[in-house]
Short mmCIF file of C-alpha atoms in Angstrom, two decimals:
data_model
loop_
_atom_site.label_atom_id
_atom_site.label_comp_id
_atom_site.label_asym_id
_atom_site.label_seq_id
_atom_site.Cartn_x
_atom_site.Cartn_y
_atom_site.Cartn_z
CA UNK A 1 -13.37 22.41 -13.17
CA UNK A 2 -15.69 23.41 -16.54
CA UNK A 3 -18.50 25.40 -14.17
CA UNK A 4 -18.67 28.79 -17.11
CA UNK A 5 -20.50 30.98 -14.17
CA UNK A 6 -19.59 33.70 -11.43
CA UNK A 7 -19.72 30.54 -8.93
CA UNK A 8 -17.09 28.03 -9.94
CA UNK A 9 -15.01 31.50 -10.53
CA UNK A 10 -15.30 32.28 -7.68
CA UNK A 11 -14.44 28.76 -6.42
CA UNK A 12 -11.76 28.34 -9.06
CA UNK A 13 -10.49 32.10 -7.47
CA UNK A 14 -11.32 30.68 -3.17
CA UNK A 15 -9.18 27.66 -4.04
CA UNK A 16 -5.94 29.17 -5.89
CA UNK A 17 -6.22 31.63 -2.85
CA UNK A 18 -5.56 29.12 -0.14
CA UNK A 19 -3.23 26.95 -2.05
CA UNK A 20 -1.56 30.50 -2.07
CA UNK A 21 -2.09 31.75 1.28
CA UNK A 22 -1.72 28.22 3.50
CA UNK A 23 1.34 27.25 1.35
CA UNK A 24 0.08 23.97 0.42
CA UNK A 25 2.32 23.36 -2.71
CA UNK A 26 5.10 24.44 -0.52
CA UNK A 27 3.81 22.00 2.84
CA UNK A 28 3.54 19.46 0.68
CA UNK A 29 6.36 18.68 -1.14
CA UNK A 30 8.14 19.23 2.25
CA UNK A 31 5.78 16.67 3.88
CA UNK A 32 6.06 14.28 0.64
CA UNK A 33 10.15 14.24 1.88
CA UNK A 34 9.46 13.36 4.93
CA UNK A 35 8.16 10.78 4.47
CA UNK A 36 10.15 9.54 1.66
CA UNK A 37 13.27 9.78 3.71
CA UNK A 38 11.38 7.75 6.61
CA UNK A 39 10.05 5.06 4.52
CA UNK A 40 13.52 4.17 2.29
CA UNK A 41 15.23 4.48 6.65
CA UNK A 42 12.68 0.84 7.00
CA UNK A 43 14.41 -1.23 4.09
CA UNK A 44 17.58 -1.67 5.95
CA UNK A 45 15.20 -2.86 8.23
CA UNK A 46 12.85 -5.23 6.10
CA UNK A 47 13.72 -8.16 3.65
CA UNK A 48 10.90 -8.03 2.17
CA UNK A 49 10.60 -4.06 1.05
CA UNK A 50 13.88 -3.25 -1.90
CA UNK A 51 12.95 0.27 -2.52
CA UNK A 52 10.67 3.16 -1.68
CA UNK A 53 11.26 6.14 -4.29
CA UNK A 54 8.94 8.79 -5.06
CA UNK A 55 7.87 12.05 -6.41
CA UNK A 56 6.66 15.39 -4.60
CA UNK A 57 3.10 13.04 -2.42
CA UNK A 58 3.78 10.21 -4.85
CA UNK A 59 4.89 7.03 -3.08
CA UNK A 60 6.01 4.50 -4.57
CA UNK A 61 7.13 0.80 -1.73
CA UNK A 62 8.22 -2.15 -4.07
CA UNK A 63 8.64 -5.65 -3.15
CA UNK A 64 10.65 -7.59 -3.57
CA UNK A 65 12.03 -11.56 -3.30
CA UNK A 66 13.39 -12.41 0.98
CA UNK A 67 16.80 -13.84 1.29
CA UNK A 68 15.48 -16.48 4.59
CA UNK A 69 14.82 -19.70 3.33
CA UNK A 70 10.49 -19.29 5.23
CA UNK A 71 10.39 -16.24 4.65
CA UNK A 72 10.83 -17.08 0.50
CA UNK A 73 9.28 -20.51 1.08
CA UNK A 74 5.84 -18.04 1.74
CA UNK A 75 6.72 -15.32 -1.68
CA UNK A 76 6.85 -17.41 -3.00
CA UNK A 77 3.49 -19.51 -2.88
CA UNK A 78 1.77 -17.07 -2.62
CA UNK A 79 2.97 -15.56 -6.26
CA UNK A 80 2.88 -18.87 -7.29
CA UNK A 81 -1.43 -19.26 -5.78
CA UNK A 82 -1.71 -15.13 -8.01
CA UNK A 83 1.69 -12.62 -9.08
CA UNK A 84 -0.32 -9.58 -8.39
CA UNK A 85 -1.67 -10.83 -5.03
CA UNK A 86 1.11 -9.92 -2.06
CA UNK A 87 0.45 -6.04 -1.81
CA UNK A 88 -2.95 -7.50 -0.53
CA UNK A 89 -1.02 -8.80 2.01
CA UNK A 90 0.16 -5.47 3.69
CA UNK A 91 -2.86 -3.16 1.99
CA UNK A 92 -5.85 -4.36 3.41
CA UNK A 93 -4.00 -4.68 7.56
CA UNK A 94 -2.70 -0.73 6.51
CA UNK A 95 -6.30 0.30 6.53
CA UNK A 96 -8.74 -2.38 8.57
CA UNK A 97 -5.68 -1.60 11.30
CA UNK A 98 -4.11 1.77 10.31
CA UNK A 99 -7.25 3.37 8.70
CA UNK A 100 -4.24 3.76 5.38
CA UNK A 101 -6.07 4.40 1.75
CA UNK A 102 -2.54 3.35 -0.65
CA UNK A 103 -3.70 1.41 -4.05
CA UNK A 104 -1.25 -0.80 -5.80
CA UNK A 105 0.56 0.08 -8.74
CA UNK A 106 0.32 -1.93 -11.13
CA UNK A 107 -1.04 -5.84 -12.22
CA UNK A 108 1.77 -7.87 -10.66
CA UNK A 109 3.61 -6.14 -9.27
CA UNK A 110 4.74 -5.93 -6.04
CA UNK A 111 4.71 -1.98 -5.48
CA UNK A 112 1.70 -0.75 -2.97
CA UNK A 113 1.45 3.66 -4.37
CA UNK A 114 0.48 6.18 -1.99
CA UNK A 115 -0.99 9.37 -3.20
CA UNK A 116 -1.79 11.45 0.25
CA UNK A 117 -3.92 14.43 1.13
CA UNK A 118 -1.46 17.89 -0.01
CA UNK A 119 -2.63 19.02 3.55
CA UNK A 120 -1.01 15.26 5.19
CA UNK A 121 1.25 16.87 8.28
CA UNK A 122 4.76 15.77 10.80
CA UNK A 123 2.07 13.32 12.39
CA UNK A 124 -0.01 12.14 9.25
CA UNK A 125 3.51 10.90 7.38
CA UNK A 126 4.72 9.88 11.28
CA UNK A 127 1.13 7.90 11.51
CA UNK A 128 2.16 6.12 8.19
CA UNK A 129 4.76 5.43 8.00
CA UNK A 130 4.96 3.35 12.30
CA UNK A 131 1.58 1.77 10.12
CA UNK A 132 4.09 0.28 7.58
CA UNK A 133 6.15 -1.00 9.77
CA UNK A 134 3.82 -2.60 12.53
CA UNK A 135 2.30 -4.40 8.60
CA UNK A 136 5.40 -5.29 7.07
CA UNK A 137 6.79 -7.12 10.91
CA UNK A 138 3.91 -8.12 10.85
CA UNK A 139 4.06 -10.28 7.14
CA UNK A 140 7.62 -10.83 7.75
CA UNK A 141 6.75 -13.38 10.63
CA UNK A 142 5.94 -17.33 9.29
CA UNK A 143 1.65 -16.78 10.68
CA UNK A 144 1.30 -12.71 8.95
CA UNK A 145 -1.23 -12.16 6.49
CA UNK A 146 1.09 -13.43 3.98
CA UNK A 147 -0.08 -16.51 5.75
CA UNK A 148 -3.73 -15.85 6.41
CA UNK A 149 -4.31 -13.99 2.98
CA UNK A 150 -2.21 -17.20 1.20
CA UNK A 151 -3.79 -20.23 3.59
CA UNK A 152 -7.85 -17.80 2.93
CA UNK A 153 -7.34 -18.12 -1.22
CA UNK A 154 -6.66 -22.00 -0.49
CA UNK A 155 -9.24 -22.60 1.46
CA UNK A 156 -11.88 -20.28 -0.81
CA UNK A 157 -10.67 -22.66 -4.15
CA UNK A 158 -10.26 -26.59 -2.01
CA UNK A 159 -14.37 -25.92 -1.14
CA UNK A 160 -14.82 -24.25 -5.24
CA UNK A 161 -13.52 -27.96 -6.76
CA UNK A 162 -14.83 -30.27 -3.72
CA UNK A 163 -18.64 -28.54 -4.55
CA UNK A 164 -20.25 -31.13 -7.00
CA UNK A 165 -21.23 -29.50 -10.48
CA UNK A 166 -24.99 -29.25 -11.11
CA UNK A 167 -26.09 -31.43 -13.11
CA UNK A 168 -26.45 -30.77 -16.73
CA UNK A 169 -30.68 -30.69 -18.10
#
């Protein structure tokens, strides 16, 4: 960015040329709208999904407390372990099973942010939406990722708590 030489200038001009010639800005805006629409269509399908919002290709997927008793108990249990833990139940299988990289939007927030590459296409959008759909469906089950993460962390905590303290010297 701050290179003050001919090569840096040529690279900058080439980048601007590609952005213009390949309509990257317009295409990314259209793909962002497509992803926002498709992810928003999942909101009525799942109790855990509260809201989807975004601008361009910056998308936020917000989760909230479900109404069903069993799912609500899992929700409270995982939040009691750690208020920032729930998004990991979504992010881990998204990455592991679907190769989709996303992040939490912040500490103690049940929001996941997606900021995909500007050259994303409609097939990529569908892959992301399908991945979210499958992972949220799995989290909506009693034996899904939300349960597995909570169980794993609880067992690790019990192991730590049951280890004898080292003898003081």
